Each structure stands twice: as C-alpha cells, then as structure tokens.
C-alpha cells in the first residue's frame, strides 16, 4: 500500500518529465520529496547505463577488427593499464617487471669469496646450509634445471621476510631504515625473476610442486623466527646459502659445456630482464643468474657484519641496485 502511494506520487510529480524528451534534474526529484534511497538507486541505474554505453563505444563493436580478441579492462576508479614501449618502439609485453627495472649483470664479480666461520653462530649457519645440501643432491642429482627452480623458490624467501621485519621495525620505532627495506625486497624480487626464468626451462612435476609448498612453508616460518631472534645469524645463513647457489650454478655450467644439458635458446623473459642479446642461450642465463647470487652473497654477509659490529642496518647505507 505504501509503495503504491509512493509510486503514484512520483508519477504525478515527475511523470510529465519522465515521458518527455527533456531529462529529469536531480533538483526536481529532490523537490518532489523522493526518498534518498530511491534517488540513489535511480542515479546508480543512470551511471550503469552510461558506463555500458561508454564500454560499447570503447570496444568499437563487432565490426572493429583492430581490437579483435582484445578486451579493455574498464575500472570505475580510473586506474588504466600503462602502455609501455621498448627503446625500439615495440610494445613491452611483460607486466611483472618494467623496462626501467632491467639491467646488465656484472659478470666480473669475484665468485670465490668466502666468509670463514669463526664464531659459534657463524659455524651454526654454515653447517645448517651444508646439511641442507645433502638431501638436495640426493633428490635432484644432476637435474640442474629442476634444482635451480627449487633453489629459487627458497632463495626468494629471506629477502621478503627480512624486508618485512625491517619495515615493521621502522614503523614501530618511527625511524628510517637506511634503504634496507628496499634493498632486501629488491633481492627477493630478483630471486623470484630467477624462478620465472627457469620455469620456462624446466617444467616442474606435480610432486616437485608439492615439495615446493612443503619446503616453503617450513623455511618461511623457520627463517621468520630466526630473523627475529638473531638477524646477524639469519643474514649469515643466507650468505652461505648464496655461496652454495654459486657452486650449483657453476656445476650447471659444466654440464652445459660438456654437452650433458642442451644449450637451448634463452627464454624471452630472460633476454628482456638482463638485456641479453637476441641470440642468447641458456648458458648466458646461467652466467647472469650466478652473478646475481654472488651479489646477494655480498649483501647478506655485509648485513651480518653490520650486526656483528654492534650496529644497526639503518646506520649503513643499503646497497640498493647492487647487481
């Protein structure tokens, strides 16, 4: 009964305008004592109609062959995808990284550097990493493509955990981090890009995917607790982990050079990320990844040394962009 009275009032007041060629102004509806809920609903319907018309116009209809198979993502919030091009004018096809995040790896870095463990925490970190190598060798043996893929799923965790905890510490103490949040997150992202690259080379089996889930779950929580208890131990352990990564990639290169592993063309994502030549091969990819691991080794041993000297990370400028 109430709704019928309301409908009659709207029709009497706004009817002539609704069924005429002129539009209904919001002020007229407000003066007609239309409840706010109904006015909001009418406004939403009008907005929805306009959006649909705009979307049809942007898609060009069925006859638009230029955008065939391509659908635009329309956002109410005005967030539009960036259209990025390379230096040669071709379209940039990667959304996981941008051209300004690419770089040429420094292959001149010393690969033989090693921190000799002298203190008890250092020895504990060293032998922890060594003990993890035995089951890895047993499981993967000489399947270095799968081994690299598994290694990167673990190696990408410490930077993210460390960056997150340093970030939270900076918030709690109302202090800057010296750039270490960015440096550690850069390391995590770089390791993740290693994984994205080797995913194109070695396709994981279902049991390897299951192993990744289990190992990542255990390692993330263990490293999280370890970093809270002793950051210097955590960074030292990652430094030794990176030393083992250098050794693994060196063995990978030997297998490639001996012809035991086919030196296939480099994945497109690797060519763009490391600015490799168009005819780059898997060997070139392994070379730049090994160089990255050497840089991560240096950063983490350096971070551990800062803590050993009784200082905090914020007191030493972070090596941002150290590749």
Tab-separated table of C-alpha atoms in Angstrom:
chain	number	residue	atom	x	y	z
A	1	UNK	CA	0.000	0.000	0.000
A	2	UNK	CA	2.814	2.353	0.939
A	3	UNK	CA	4.707	1.538	-2.254
A	4	UNK	CA	1.637	2.211	-4.408
A	5	UNK	CA	1.175	5.615	-2.792
A	6	UNK	CA	4.834	6.418	-3.349
A	7	UNK	CA	4.624	5.310	-6.988
A	8	UNK	CA	1.554	7.431	-7.576
A	9	UNK	CA	3.251	10.477	-6.064
A	10	UNK	CA	6.321	10.011	-8.267
A	11	UNK	CA	4.191	9.595	-11.390
A	12	UNK	CA	2.122	12.680	-10.630
A	13	UNK	CA	5.130	14.830	-9.837
A	14	UNK	CA	7.781	13.564	-12.242
A	15	UNK	CA	5.625	11.834	-14.860
A	16	UNK	CA	5.444	14.653	-17.405
A	17	UNK	CA	9.204	14.994	-17.369
A	18	UNK	CA	9.956	11.279	-17.366
A	19	UNK	CA	7.940	10.681	-20.506
A	20	UNK	CA	9.021	13.835	-22.292
A	21	UNK	CA	12.172	14.460	-24.306
A	22	UNK	CA	13.709	16.543	-21.523
A	23	UNK	CA	15.780	14.996	-18.758
A	24	UNK	CA	14.926	14.842	-15.098
A	25	UNK	CA	17.149	17.020	-12.973
A	26	UNK	CA	18.270	15.862	-9.529
A	27	UNK	CA	16.916	19.086	-8.019
A	28	UNK	CA	13.465	18.373	-9.399
A	29	UNK	CA	13.437	14.900	-7.883
A	30	UNK	CA	14.652	16.246	-4.561
A	31	UNK	CA	11.950	18.906	-4.554
A	32	UNK	CA	9.431	16.158	-5.286
A	33	UNK	CA	10.292	14.549	-1.940
A	34	UNK	CA	11.658	11.344	-3.464
A	35	UNK	CA	13.362	9.375	-0.669
A	36	UNK	CA	17.176	9.376	-0.745
A	37	UNK	CA	17.304	5.598	-1.186
A	38	UNK	CA	15.182	5.725	-4.343
A	39	UNK	CA	17.136	8.680	-5.725
A	40	UNK	CA	20.412	6.836	-5.140
A	41	UNK	CA	19.025	3.829	-6.971
A	42	UNK	CA	17.945	5.943	-9.935
A	43	UNK	CA	21.356	7.631	-10.055
A	44	UNK	CA	23.102	4.247	-9.985
A	45	UNK	CA	20.956	2.967	-12.858
A	46	UNK	CA	21.789	6.068	-14.880
A	47	UNK	CA	25.508	5.636	-14.127
A	48	UNK	CA	25.331	1.972	-15.102
A	49	UNK	CA	23.700	2.857	-18.419
A	50	UNK	CA	26.363	5.468	-19.155
A	51	UNK	CA	29.156	3.016	-18.310
A	52	UNK	CA	27.659	0.386	-20.605
A	53	UNK	CA	27.416	2.885	-23.435
A	54	UNK	CA	30.987	4.033	-22.811
A	55	UNK	CA	32.232	0.446	-22.771
A	56	UNK	CA	30.473	-0.308	-26.048
A	57	UNK	CA	31.965	2.783	-27.586
A	58	UNK	CA	35.496	1.923	-26.448
A	59	UNK	CA	35.270	-1.651	-27.720
A	60	UNK	CA	34.295	-0.467	-31.179
A	61	UNK	CA	31.585	-3.085	-31.620
A	62	UNK	CA	31.792	-6.306	-33.557
A	63	UNK	CA	32.876	-4.558	-36.695
A	64	UNK	CA	36.079	-3.205	-35.159
A	65	UNK	CA	38.726	-5.563	-36.489
A	66	UNK	CA	41.586	-3.567	-34.965
A	67	UNK	CA	40.715	-4.684	-31.429
A	68	UNK	CA	39.576	-8.177	-32.323
A	69	UNK	CA	40.268	-10.573	-29.462
A	70	UNK	CA	41.374	-7.733	-27.167
A	71	UNK	CA	39.176	-6.649	-24.286
A	72	UNK	CA	39.789	-3.451	-22.395
A	73	UNK	CA	39.714	-3.589	-18.605
A	74	UNK	CA	37.394	-0.797	-17.506
A	75	UNK	CA	37.842	0.469	-13.961
A	76	UNK	CA	35.397	2.664	-12.089
A	77	UNK	CA	38.370	4.045	-10.130
A	78	UNK	CA	40.113	5.406	-13.192
A	79	UNK	CA	43.095	3.042	-12.978
A	80	UNK	CA	44.243	2.423	-16.530
A	81	UNK	CA	46.879	-0.055	-17.744
A	82	UNK	CA	50.095	1.647	-18.784
A	83	UNK	CA	51.142	1.287	-22.381
A	84	UNK	CA	54.917	0.903	-22.359
A	85	UNK	CA	57.241	0.558	-25.304
A	86	UNK	CA	60.847	-0.520	-25.677
A	87	UNK	CA	63.625	1.691	-26.982
A	88	UNK	CA	62.971	0.386	-30.487
A	89	UNK	CA	59.303	1.378	-30.272
A	90	UNK	CA	57.876	-2.134	-29.920
A	91	UNK	CA	55.331	-2.818	-27.213
A	92	UNK	CA	56.580	-4.021	-23.817
A	93	UNK	CA	54.869	-7.336	-23.144
A	94	UNK	CA	55.832	-8.035	-19.519
A	95	UNK	CA	53.640	-6.873	-16.664
A	96	UNK	CA	55.757	-8.474	-13.906
A	97	UNK	CA	58.622	-6.013	-14.460
A	98	UNK	CA	59.189	-2.772	-16.347
A	99	UNK	CA	61.965	-1.625	-18.703
A	100	UNK	CA	63.479	0.635	-16.045
A	101	UNK	CA	63.861	-2.398	-13.754
A	102	UNK	CA	66.042	-4.286	-16.226
A	103	UNK	CA	69.835	-4.264	-16.073
A	104	UNK	CA	73.015	-5.841	-17.386
A	105	UNK	CA	74.543	-8.217	-14.856
A	106	UNK	CA	78.078	-7.572	-13.630
A	107	UNK	CA	79.910	-10.748	-14.633
A	108	UNK	CA	83.247	-9.509	-13.290
A	109	UNK	CA	82.288	-10.089	-9.657
A	110	UNK	CA	84.555	-12.383	-7.637
A	111	UNK	CA	82.838	-15.762	-7.384
A	112	UNK	CA	85.356	-17.296	-4.968
A	113	UNK	CA	84.798	-15.055	-1.969
A	114	UNK	CA	84.011	-16.993	1.178
A	115	UNK	CA	83.366	-15.959	4.753
A	116	UNK	CA	85.295	-18.297	7.029
A	117	UNK	CA	83.073	-19.122	10.019
A	118	UNK	CA	84.806	-18.259	13.271
A	119	UNK	CA	82.084	-17.626	15.842
A	120	UNK	CA	79.554	-20.162	17.063
A	121	UNK	CA	76.585	-18.536	15.241
A	122	UNK	CA	78.613	-18.454	12.025
A	123	UNK	CA	79.512	-22.127	12.334
A	124	UNK	CA	75.907	-22.982	13.080
A	125	UNK	CA	74.760	-21.063	9.998
A	126	UNK	CA	77.443	-22.667	7.831
A	127	UNK	CA	76.691	-26.243	8.832
A	128	UNK	CA	72.950	-25.669	8.633
A	129	UNK	CA	73.329	-24.767	4.971
A	130	UNK	CA	75.723	-27.657	4.361
A	131	UNK	CA	73.250	-30.091	5.917
A	132	UNK	CA	70.525	-28.841	3.573
A	133	UNK	CA	72.681	-29.566	0.550
A	134	UNK	CA	72.782	-33.332	1.136
A	135	UNK	CA	69.040	-34.031	0.648
A	136	UNK	CA	69.007	-31.608	-2.289
A	137	UNK	CA	71.820	-33.509	-4.029
A	138	UNK	CA	70.065	-36.794	-3.307
A	139	UNK	CA	66.722	-35.652	-4.692
A	140	UNK	CA	67.783	-33.743	-7.812
A	141	UNK	CA	71.141	-35.408	-8.519
A	142	UNK	CA	72.273	-33.885	-11.847
A	143	UNK	CA	68.942	-32.383	-12.921
A	144	UNK	CA	70.248	-28.851	-12.591
A	145	UNK	CA	67.289	-27.180	-14.273
A	146	UNK	CA	64.861	-28.530	-11.685
A	147	UNK	CA	67.442	-27.962	-8.966
A	148	UNK	CA	67.740	-24.288	-9.906
A	149	UNK	CA	63.979	-23.931	-9.926
A	150	UNK	CA	63.677	-25.432	-6.442
A	151	UNK	CA	66.596	-23.351	-5.155
A	152	UNK	CA	64.956	-20.120	-6.287
A	153	UNK	CA	61.673	-20.917	-4.523
A	154	UNK	CA	63.669	-20.943	-1.281
A	155	UNK	CA	66.140	-18.165	-2.100
A	156	UNK	CA	63.327	-15.672	-2.732
A	157	UNK	CA	62.010	-16.023	0.834
A	158	UNK	CA	64.753	-14.407	3.021
A	159	UNK	CA	64.701	-11.031	1.286
A	160	UNK	CA	60.936	-10.772	1.637
A	161	UNK	CA	60.960	-11.845	5.293
A	162	UNK	CA	63.885	-9.577	6.172
A	163	UNK	CA	62.385	-6.616	4.329
A	164	UNK	CA	59.034	-7.151	6.025
A	165	UNK	CA	60.547	-7.309	9.512
A	166	UNK	CA	62.789	-4.281	8.937
A	167	UNK	CA	59.723	-2.461	7.615
A	168	UNK	CA	57.714	-3.286	10.744
A	169	UNK	CA	60.641	-2.257	12.943
A	170	UNK	CA	60.844	1.078	11.145
A	171	UNK	CA	57.151	1.653	11.812
A	172	UNK	CA	57.361	0.679	15.476
A	173	UNK	CA	60.345	2.881	16.208
A	174	UNK	CA	59.344	5.810	13.997
A	175	UNK	CA	62.700	5.737	12.239
A	176	UNK	CA	64.098	5.347	8.743
A	177	UNK	CA	65.669	2.088	7.587
A	178	UNK	CA	68.674	3.367	5.697
A	179	UNK	CA	67.222	1.933	2.492
A	180	UNK	CA	67.450	-1.662	3.678
A	181	UNK	CA	63.746	-2.341	3.199
A	182	UNK	CA	64.069	-1.589	-0.494
A	183	UNK	CA	67.375	-3.449	-0.808
A	184	UNK	CA	66.011	-6.646	0.740
A	185	UNK	CA	62.795	-6.530	-1.268
A	186	UNK	CA	64.860	-5.989	-4.418
A	187	UNK	CA	66.746	-9.168	-3.576
A	188	UNK	CA	63.501	-11.107	-3.132
A	189	UNK	CA	62.137	-9.814	-6.434
A	190	UNK	CA	65.368	-10.638	-8.242
A	191	UNK	CA	65.291	-14.200	-6.923
A	192	UNK	CA	61.670	-14.510	-8.000
A	193	UNK	CA	62.643	-13.443	-11.511
A	194	UNK	CA	65.199	-16.255	-11.496
A	195	UNK	CA	62.335	-18.633	-10.788
A	196	UNK	CA	60.164	-17.150	-13.543
A	197	UNK	CA	63.064	-17.693	-15.944
A	198	UNK	CA	63.783	-21.299	-15.027
A	199	UNK	CA	60.078	-22.086	-15.169
A	200	UNK	CA	60.487	-21.656	-18.933
A	201	UNK	CA	63.377	-24.129	-18.992
A	202	UNK	CA	62.307	-26.863	-16.576
A	203	UNK	CA	58.651	-27.713	-16.112
A	204	UNK	CA	58.014	-28.944	-12.556
A	205	UNK	CA	56.179	-32.197	-11.940
A	206	UNK	CA	53.279	-32.446	-9.526
A	207	UNK	CA	55.426	-33.912	-6.759
A	208	UNK	CA	58.011	-31.154	-7.213
A	209	UNK	CA	55.260	-28.563	-6.843
A	210	UNK	CA	54.102	-30.324	-3.684
A	211	UNK	CA	57.670	-30.317	-2.392
A	212	UNK	CA	57.914	-26.572	-3.022
A	213	UNK	CA	54.797	-25.960	-0.931
A	214	UNK	CA	56.150	-28.039	1.942
A	215	UNK	CA	59.678	-26.609	1.850
A	216	UNK	CA	58.490	-23.029	1.511
A	217	UNK	CA	56.074	-23.402	4.407
A	218	UNK	CA	58.758	-24.783	6.709
A	219	UNK	CA	61.542	-22.458	5.581
A	220	UNK	CA	59.452	-19.276	5.715
A	221	UNK	CA	58.413	-19.825	9.323
A	222	UNK	CA	61.852	-21.035	10.407
A	223	UNK	CA	63.595	-18.052	8.825
A	224	UNK	CA	60.986	-15.678	10.240
A	225	UNK	CA	61.698	-16.885	13.770
A	226	UNK	CA	65.439	-16.973	13.138
A	227	UNK	CA	65.466	-13.369	11.932
A	228	UNK	CA	63.511	-12.193	14.976
A	229	UNK	CA	65.906	-13.996	17.328
A	230	UNK	CA	69.157	-13.084	15.570
A	231	UNK	CA	69.309	-11.022	12.358
A	232	UNK	CA	73.076	-11.487	12.156
A	233	UNK	CA	72.630	-15.270	12.127
A	234	UNK	CA	69.843	-15.046	9.548
A	235	UNK	CA	71.852	-12.887	7.143
A	236	UNK	CA	74.951	-15.034	7.614
A	237	UNK	CA	72.989	-18.153	6.764
A	238	UNK	CA	71.669	-16.538	3.582
A	239	UNK	CA	75.223	-15.536	2.699
A	240	UNK	CA	76.271	-19.190	2.918
A	241	UNK	CA	73.146	-20.228	1.032
A	242	UNK	CA	74.174	-17.923	-1.807
A	243	UNK	CA	77.666	-19.422	-1.784
A	244	UNK	CA	76.069	-22.821	-2.329
A	245	UNK	CA	73.970	-21.337	-5.124
A	246	UNK	CA	77.139	-20.129	-6.850
A	247	UNK	CA	78.552	-23.651	-6.599
A	248	UNK	CA	75.348	-25.175	-8.011
A	249	UNK	CA	75.280	-22.828	-11.000
A	250	UNK	CA	78.970	-23.477	-11.647
A	251	UNK	CA	78.173	-27.197	-11.861
A	252	UNK	CA	75.244	-26.325	-14.122
A	253	UNK	CA	77.647	-24.526	-16.476
A	254	UNK	CA	79.988	-27.528	-16.521
A	255	UNK	CA	77.131	-29.781	-17.602
A	256	UNK	CA	76.229	-27.325	-20.358
A	257	UNK	CA	79.829	-27.090	-21.557
A	258	UNK	CA	80.190	-30.886	-21.561
A	259	UNK	CA	77.049	-31.260	-23.653
A	260	UNK	CA	75.147	-33.191	-20.982
A	261	UNK	CA	72.470	-30.481	-20.954
A	262	UNK	CA	71.229	-28.947	-24.189
A	263	UNK	CA	72.172	-25.293	-24.534
A	264	UNK	CA	68.759	-24.125	-25.689
A	265	UNK	CA	67.912	-20.517	-26.616
A	266	UNK	CA	67.372	-18.214	-23.664
A	267	UNK	CA	63.755	-17.557	-22.648
A	268	UNK	CA	62.353	-14.246	-23.870
A	269	UNK	CA	61.763	-13.062	-20.314
A	270	UNK	CA	65.467	-13.520	-19.518
A	271	UNK	CA	66.562	-11.624	-22.629
A	272	UNK	CA	64.477	-8.615	-21.653
A	273	UNK	CA	65.202	-8.723	-17.909
A	274	UNK	CA	69.000	-8.955	-18.183
A	275	UNK	CA	69.237	-7.097	-21.515
A	276	UNK	CA	70.815	-10.099	-23.172
A	277	UNK	CA	71.431	-10.264	-26.926
A	278	UNK	CA	68.640	-11.732	-29.025
A	279	UNK	CA	70.675	-14.875	-29.738
A	280	UNK	CA	71.471	-15.540	-26.052
A	281	UNK	CA	71.408	-19.127	-24.825
A	282	UNK	CA	70.736	-20.956	-21.588
A	283	UNK	CA	74.430	-20.708	-20.755
A	284	UNK	CA	74.216	-16.914	-20.849
A	285	UNK	CA	71.233	-17.052	-18.497
A	286	UNK	CA	73.064	-19.255	-16.000
A	287	UNK	CA	76.029	-16.875	-16.105
A	288	UNK	CA	73.968	-13.815	-15.182
A	289	UNK	CA	71.983	-15.694	-12.529
A	290	UNK	CA	75.221	-16.870	-10.922
A	291	UNK	CA	76.463	-13.282	-10.883
A	292	UNK	CA	73.232	-12.214	-9.166
A	293	UNK	CA	73.751	-14.848	-6.488
A	294	UNK	CA	77.269	-13.565	-5.867
A	295	UNK	CA	75.901	-10.074	-5.296
A	296	UNK	CA	73.298	-11.417	-2.876
A	297	UNK	CA	76.084	-13.257	-1.060
A	298	UNK	CA	77.952	-9.992	-0.570
A	299	UNK	CA	74.882	-8.073	0.608
A	300	UNK	CA	73.899	-10.638	3.236
A	301	UNK	CA	77.407	-11.157	4.603
A	302	UNK	CA	77.724	-7.370	4.752
A	303	UNK	CA	74.423	-7.087	6.651
A	304	UNK	CA	75.574	-9.742	9.098
A	305	UNK	CA	78.888	-7.934	9.630
A	306	UNK	CA	76.998	-4.741	10.498
A	307	UNK	CA	75.132	-6.571	13.257
A	308	UNK	CA	78.333	-8.239	14.474
A	309	UNK	CA	79.878	-4.800	14.938
A	310	UNK	CA	77.051	-3.882	17.287
A	311	UNK	CA	75.427	-1.544	14.782
A	312	UNK	CA	72.022	-1.496	13.129
A	313	UNK	CA	71.329	-1.769	9.418
A	314	UNK	CA	69.977	1.776	9.256
A	315	UNK	CA	73.423	3.103	10.227
A	316	UNK	CA	74.949	1.848	6.971
A	317	UNK	CA	73.531	2.931	3.602
A	318	UNK	CA	71.900	-0.026	1.892
A	319	UNK	CA	73.378	-1.260	-1.404
A	320	UNK	CA	70.238	-0.510	-3.419
A	321	UNK	CA	70.520	-1.595	-7.034
A	322	UNK	CA	73.636	-3.668	-6.323
A	323	UNK	CA	73.625	-6.122	-9.231
